[in-house]
Short mmCIF file of C-alpha atoms in Angstrom, two decimals:
data_model
loop_
_atom_site.label_atom_id
_atom_site.label_comp_id
_atom_site.label_asym_id
_atom_site.label_seq_id
_atom_site.Cartn_x
_atom_site.Cartn_y
_atom_site.Cartn_z
CA MET A 1 -27.14 10.73 -10.51
CA SER A 2 -24.99 13.32 -12.30
CA ILE A 3 -22.58 15.53 -10.38
CA LYS A 4 -24.83 18.54 -11.05
CA GLN A 5 -27.48 16.88 -8.88
CA TRP A 6 -25.09 16.39 -5.93
CA PRO A 7 -25.23 18.73 -2.91
CA GLU A 8 -23.16 21.78 -3.79
CA GLY A 9 -20.59 21.14 -1.03
CA GLU A 10 -19.83 17.67 -2.40
CA ARG A 11 -19.22 18.69 -6.03
CA PRO A 12 -15.47 18.50 -6.81
CA ARG A 13 -15.17 21.97 -8.37
CA GLU A 14 -17.12 23.71 -5.62
CA LYS A 15 -15.19 21.75 -3.02
CA LEU A 16 -11.91 22.85 -4.58
CA LEU A 17 -12.95 26.51 -4.61
CA GLU A 18 -14.10 26.36 -1.01
CA ARG A 19 -11.40 24.20 0.59
CA GLY A 20 -8.48 24.08 -1.88
CA ALA A 21 -7.17 21.38 -4.21
CA ALA A 22 -5.41 19.49 -1.40
CA ALA A 23 -8.80 18.67 0.13
CA LEU A 24 -9.82 16.63 -2.92
CA SER A 25 -9.28 12.90 -3.31
CA ASP A 26 -7.42 11.49 -6.32
CA ALA A 27 -10.76 10.57 -7.89
CA GLU A 28 -12.16 14.09 -7.38
CA LEU A 29 -9.08 15.74 -8.88
CA LEU A 30 -9.21 13.38 -11.85
CA ALA A 31 -12.95 14.01 -12.30
CA ILE A 32 -12.31 17.75 -12.69
CA LEU A 33 -9.69 16.98 -15.35
CA LEU A 34 -12.02 14.54 -17.16
CA ARG A 35 -14.93 17.05 -16.92
CA VAL A 36 -17.53 14.52 -18.06
CA GLY A 37 -18.25 10.85 -17.49
CA THR A 38 -19.76 8.24 -19.75
CA ARG A 39 -23.23 6.78 -20.03
CA GLY A 40 -24.24 5.50 -16.60
CA MET A 41 -21.11 6.91 -14.90
CA SER A 42 -20.47 10.38 -13.54
CA ALA A 43 -17.01 11.88 -13.95
CA VAL A 44 -16.22 10.88 -10.36
CA ASP A 45 -17.47 7.32 -10.97
CA LEU A 46 -15.34 7.10 -14.10
CA ALA A 47 -12.33 8.45 -12.22
CA ARG A 48 -12.77 5.87 -9.44
CA TYR A 49 -13.12 3.10 -11.99
CA LEU A 50 -9.95 4.15 -13.84
CA LEU A 51 -7.95 4.44 -10.62
CA GLN A 52 -9.04 0.96 -9.61
CA GLU A 53 -8.14 -0.47 -13.01
CA PHE A 54 -4.69 1.15 -13.20
CA GLY A 55 -3.83 0.85 -9.52
CA SER A 56 -2.68 4.41 -8.93
CA LEU A 57 -2.94 7.94 -10.25
CA GLY A 58 0.67 7.84 -11.46
CA ARG A 59 0.14 4.67 -13.52
CA LEU A 60 -3.04 6.09 -15.04
CA MET A 61 -1.47 9.43 -15.96
CA SER A 62 1.53 7.64 -17.51
CA ALA A 63 -0.43 5.03 -19.47
CA GLU A 64 0.37 4.65 -23.15
CA VAL A 65 -2.27 5.87 -25.58
CA GLY A 66 -3.13 2.35 -26.79
CA LYS A 67 -3.77 1.03 -23.30
CA LEU A 68 -5.70 4.10 -22.21
CA SER A 69 -7.92 4.02 -25.32
CA ALA A 70 -9.07 0.50 -24.45
CA TYR A 71 -11.23 1.98 -21.67
CA LYS A 72 -14.63 3.47 -22.35
CA GLY A 73 -14.55 7.24 -22.46
CA MET A 74 -10.77 7.38 -22.89
CA GLY A 75 -8.85 8.15 -26.05
CA THR A 76 -6.31 10.45 -27.65
CA ALA A 77 -7.81 13.56 -26.09
CA SER A 78 -7.47 12.12 -22.57
CA PHE A 79 -3.94 10.90 -23.30
CA THR A 80 -2.85 14.37 -24.42
CA GLN A 81 -4.46 15.96 -21.35
CA PHE A 82 -2.63 13.59 -19.04
CA ALA A 83 0.66 14.13 -20.89
CA VAL A 84 0.31 17.89 -20.56
CA VAL A 85 -0.42 17.66 -16.82
CA ARG A 86 2.65 15.42 -16.31
CA GLU A 87 4.90 17.75 -18.24
CA ILE A 88 3.64 20.85 -16.44
CA GLY A 89 4.31 19.16 -13.11
CA ARG A 90 7.78 18.12 -14.22
CA ARG A 91 8.65 21.64 -15.36
CA ILE A 92 7.38 23.21 -12.14
CA LEU A 93 9.54 20.84 -10.10
CA ALA A 94 12.50 21.60 -12.40
CA GLU A 95 12.02 25.33 -11.79
CA GLU A 96 11.94 24.77 -8.04
CA LEU A 97 15.07 22.66 -8.28
CA GLN A 98 16.79 25.29 -10.43
CA GLU A 99 16.14 27.95 -7.79
CA SER A 100 17.14 25.88 -4.77
CA ILE A 101 20.39 24.79 -3.20
CA VAL A 102 20.21 21.10 -4.04
CA LEU A 103 22.00 19.77 -0.99
CA SER A 104 19.75 21.73 1.38
CA ASP A 105 16.58 20.45 -0.31
CA PRO A 106 16.98 16.68 -0.96
CA ASP A 107 13.21 16.16 -0.91
CA THR A 108 12.80 18.39 -3.94
CA VAL A 109 15.48 16.39 -5.73
CA ALA A 110 13.74 13.12 -4.85
CA ASP A 111 10.34 14.48 -5.96
CA TYR A 112 11.76 15.69 -9.25
CA LEU A 113 13.49 12.40 -9.96
CA ARG A 114 10.42 10.34 -9.10
CA PHE A 115 8.29 12.53 -11.37
CA HIS A 116 10.95 12.49 -14.14
CA LEU A 117 11.88 8.80 -14.07
CA GLY A 118 9.38 6.91 -11.93
CA GLN A 119 6.99 5.89 -14.66
CA GLU A 120 9.53 5.07 -17.38
CA LYS A 121 9.10 1.58 -18.83
CA VAL A 122 12.79 1.20 -19.71
CA GLU A 123 15.89 2.07 -17.71
CA VAL A 124 16.89 5.72 -18.10
CA SER A 125 19.92 7.43 -16.56
CA VAL A 126 20.29 11.16 -15.99
CA ALA A 127 22.84 13.56 -14.54
CA LEU A 128 22.01 16.66 -12.49
CA LEU A 129 24.88 19.09 -13.09
CA LEU A 130 25.53 21.64 -10.33
CA ASN A 131 27.56 24.82 -9.88
CA ARG A 132 29.84 25.75 -6.99
CA GLN A 133 26.85 26.80 -4.87
CA ASN A 134 25.21 23.40 -5.50
CA GLN A 135 22.52 24.98 -7.65
CA LEU A 136 21.24 23.14 -10.71
CA ILE A 137 22.82 24.03 -14.06
CA SER A 138 20.95 21.46 -16.12
CA VAL A 139 19.54 17.93 -16.23
CA ARG A 140 20.93 15.77 -19.00
CA GLU A 141 19.85 12.31 -20.08
CA LEU A 142 22.81 9.96 -20.18
CA SER A 143 21.28 6.83 -21.65
CA ARG A 144 18.05 5.04 -22.41
CA GLY A 145 17.89 1.31 -22.81
CA THR A 146 15.76 -1.78 -22.49
CA VAL A 147 14.61 -2.98 -19.10
CA ALA A 148 17.49 -5.46 -19.02
CA GLU A 149 20.30 -3.43 -20.56
CA ASN A 150 21.48 0.16 -20.17
CA THR A 151 25.11 1.12 -20.71
CA ILE A 152 26.64 4.33 -19.39
CA TYR A 153 30.20 5.26 -20.31
CA ILE A 154 32.12 7.03 -17.57
CA ARG A 155 34.22 9.03 -20.01
CA GLU A 156 31.03 10.52 -21.50
CA ILE A 157 29.86 11.70 -18.06
CA VAL A 158 33.28 13.26 -17.37
CA LYS A 159 33.14 15.07 -20.74
CA LEU A 160 29.59 16.26 -20.08
CA ALA A 161 30.55 17.68 -16.67
CA LEU A 162 33.52 19.54 -18.19
CA ASP A 163 31.45 20.85 -21.14
CA GLU A 164 28.83 22.22 -18.72
CA TYR A 165 31.49 23.68 -16.36
CA ALA A 166 29.94 21.71 -13.50
CA ASP A 167 31.57 21.69 -10.09
CA SER A 168 29.61 18.67 -8.92
CA LEU A 169 26.89 16.31 -10.10
CA ILE A 170 24.27 13.84 -9.01
CA ILE A 171 23.41 10.84 -11.13
CA ALA A 172 20.19 8.84 -11.08
CA HIS A 173 18.57 5.95 -12.86
CA ASN A 174 15.30 4.13 -12.55
CA HIS A 175 14.54 0.48 -11.85
CA PRO A 176 11.46 -0.33 -13.97
CA GLY A 177 11.08 -3.62 -12.11
CA GLY A 178 10.11 -1.77 -8.96
CA SER A 179 12.93 -2.57 -6.50
CA PRO A 180 15.01 0.42 -5.33
CA GLU A 181 17.79 -1.77 -3.98
CA PRO A 182 21.22 -1.00 -5.52
CA SER A 183 22.81 -3.91 -7.36
CA GLN A 184 26.47 -4.78 -6.94
CA GLU A 185 26.98 -3.38 -10.46
CA ASP A 186 25.37 -0.08 -9.37
CA ILE A 187 27.74 0.14 -6.39
CA MET A 188 30.85 -0.66 -8.42
CA PHE A 189 29.89 1.79 -11.17
CA THR A 190 29.37 4.55 -8.59
CA ARG A 191 32.82 3.96 -7.11
CA ARG A 192 34.50 4.02 -10.51
CA LEU A 193 32.63 7.17 -11.51
CA ALA A 194 33.54 8.97 -8.27
CA GLN A 195 37.22 8.14 -8.85
CA ALA A 196 37.09 9.37 -12.45
CA MET A 197 35.33 12.62 -11.49
CA SER A 198 37.89 13.33 -8.76
CA LEU A 199 40.64 13.36 -11.40
CA VAL A 200 38.99 16.40 -13.06
CA ASP A 201 38.09 18.07 -9.74
CA VAL A 202 34.34 17.43 -10.03
CA SER A 203 32.51 15.91 -7.05
CA LEU A 204 29.97 13.08 -7.36
CA LEU A 205 27.51 14.02 -4.60
CA ASP A 206 25.02 11.17 -4.80
CA HIS A 207 23.52 8.40 -6.88
CA PHE A 208 19.75 7.90 -6.74
CA ILE A 209 17.75 4.86 -7.76
CA VAL A 210 14.16 5.68 -8.63
CA THR A 211 10.98 3.63 -8.79
CA SER A 212 7.38 4.79 -9.18
CA GLN A 213 6.95 4.78 -5.40
CA THR A 214 10.37 5.39 -3.83
CA VAL A 215 13.74 7.07 -4.33
CA CYS A 216 16.86 5.46 -2.85
CA SER A 217 19.95 7.60 -2.06
CA PHE A 218 23.39 6.01 -2.03
CA ARG A 219 24.58 8.77 0.34
CA GLN A 220 21.82 7.99 2.84
CA LEU A 221 22.70 4.30 2.63
CA GLY A 222 26.37 5.07 3.29
CA LEU A 223 27.40 3.75 -0.14
CA MET A 224 29.11 6.85 -1.51
CA PRO A 225 32.92 6.55 -1.76
#
């Protein structure tokens, strides 16, 4: 049965208009984005199938074009749609972060970092540079490496903070393997960076470790120097 034959109150688009997007399941939201299904599958059926295959909405939306194209009904057009949705979401969160006082809104910081780094396949490190009011100046990528190797030079972070006239900063990196637990190397690096930043009168406020599901704060763990 196609979606057009469903009772009007159960159709995803009508349900969205009547009750709002938050009332829709992941499959229903995805079905609206897909618009059509494939032979023998409605858009909702296809959405449910894809979510089951990929394990989550985030993994599906972040799938590489080659992997996505292996599934019936998926291809370059779907990949570009998903990429656009991800980027729009990231930019909206960046706007919210730019307008907020970062320290008073840690959940927005965590959401932004999870969206920005959570689905990366390699380790990526970023710095959030802040002004005296703890508002965001910019987000800068520090390094991008393989899953096993990612080198960040402290002197480059110090130079970046000075070039951007930052009064404080937050650093973050992802763990592609899935564990948010800080390593001993992460802890030692954070201590060395905090010491270096103090010499130029810039505060290191926090260090976040990001996975697709969670964000770990060094400050909340009591690990900040």
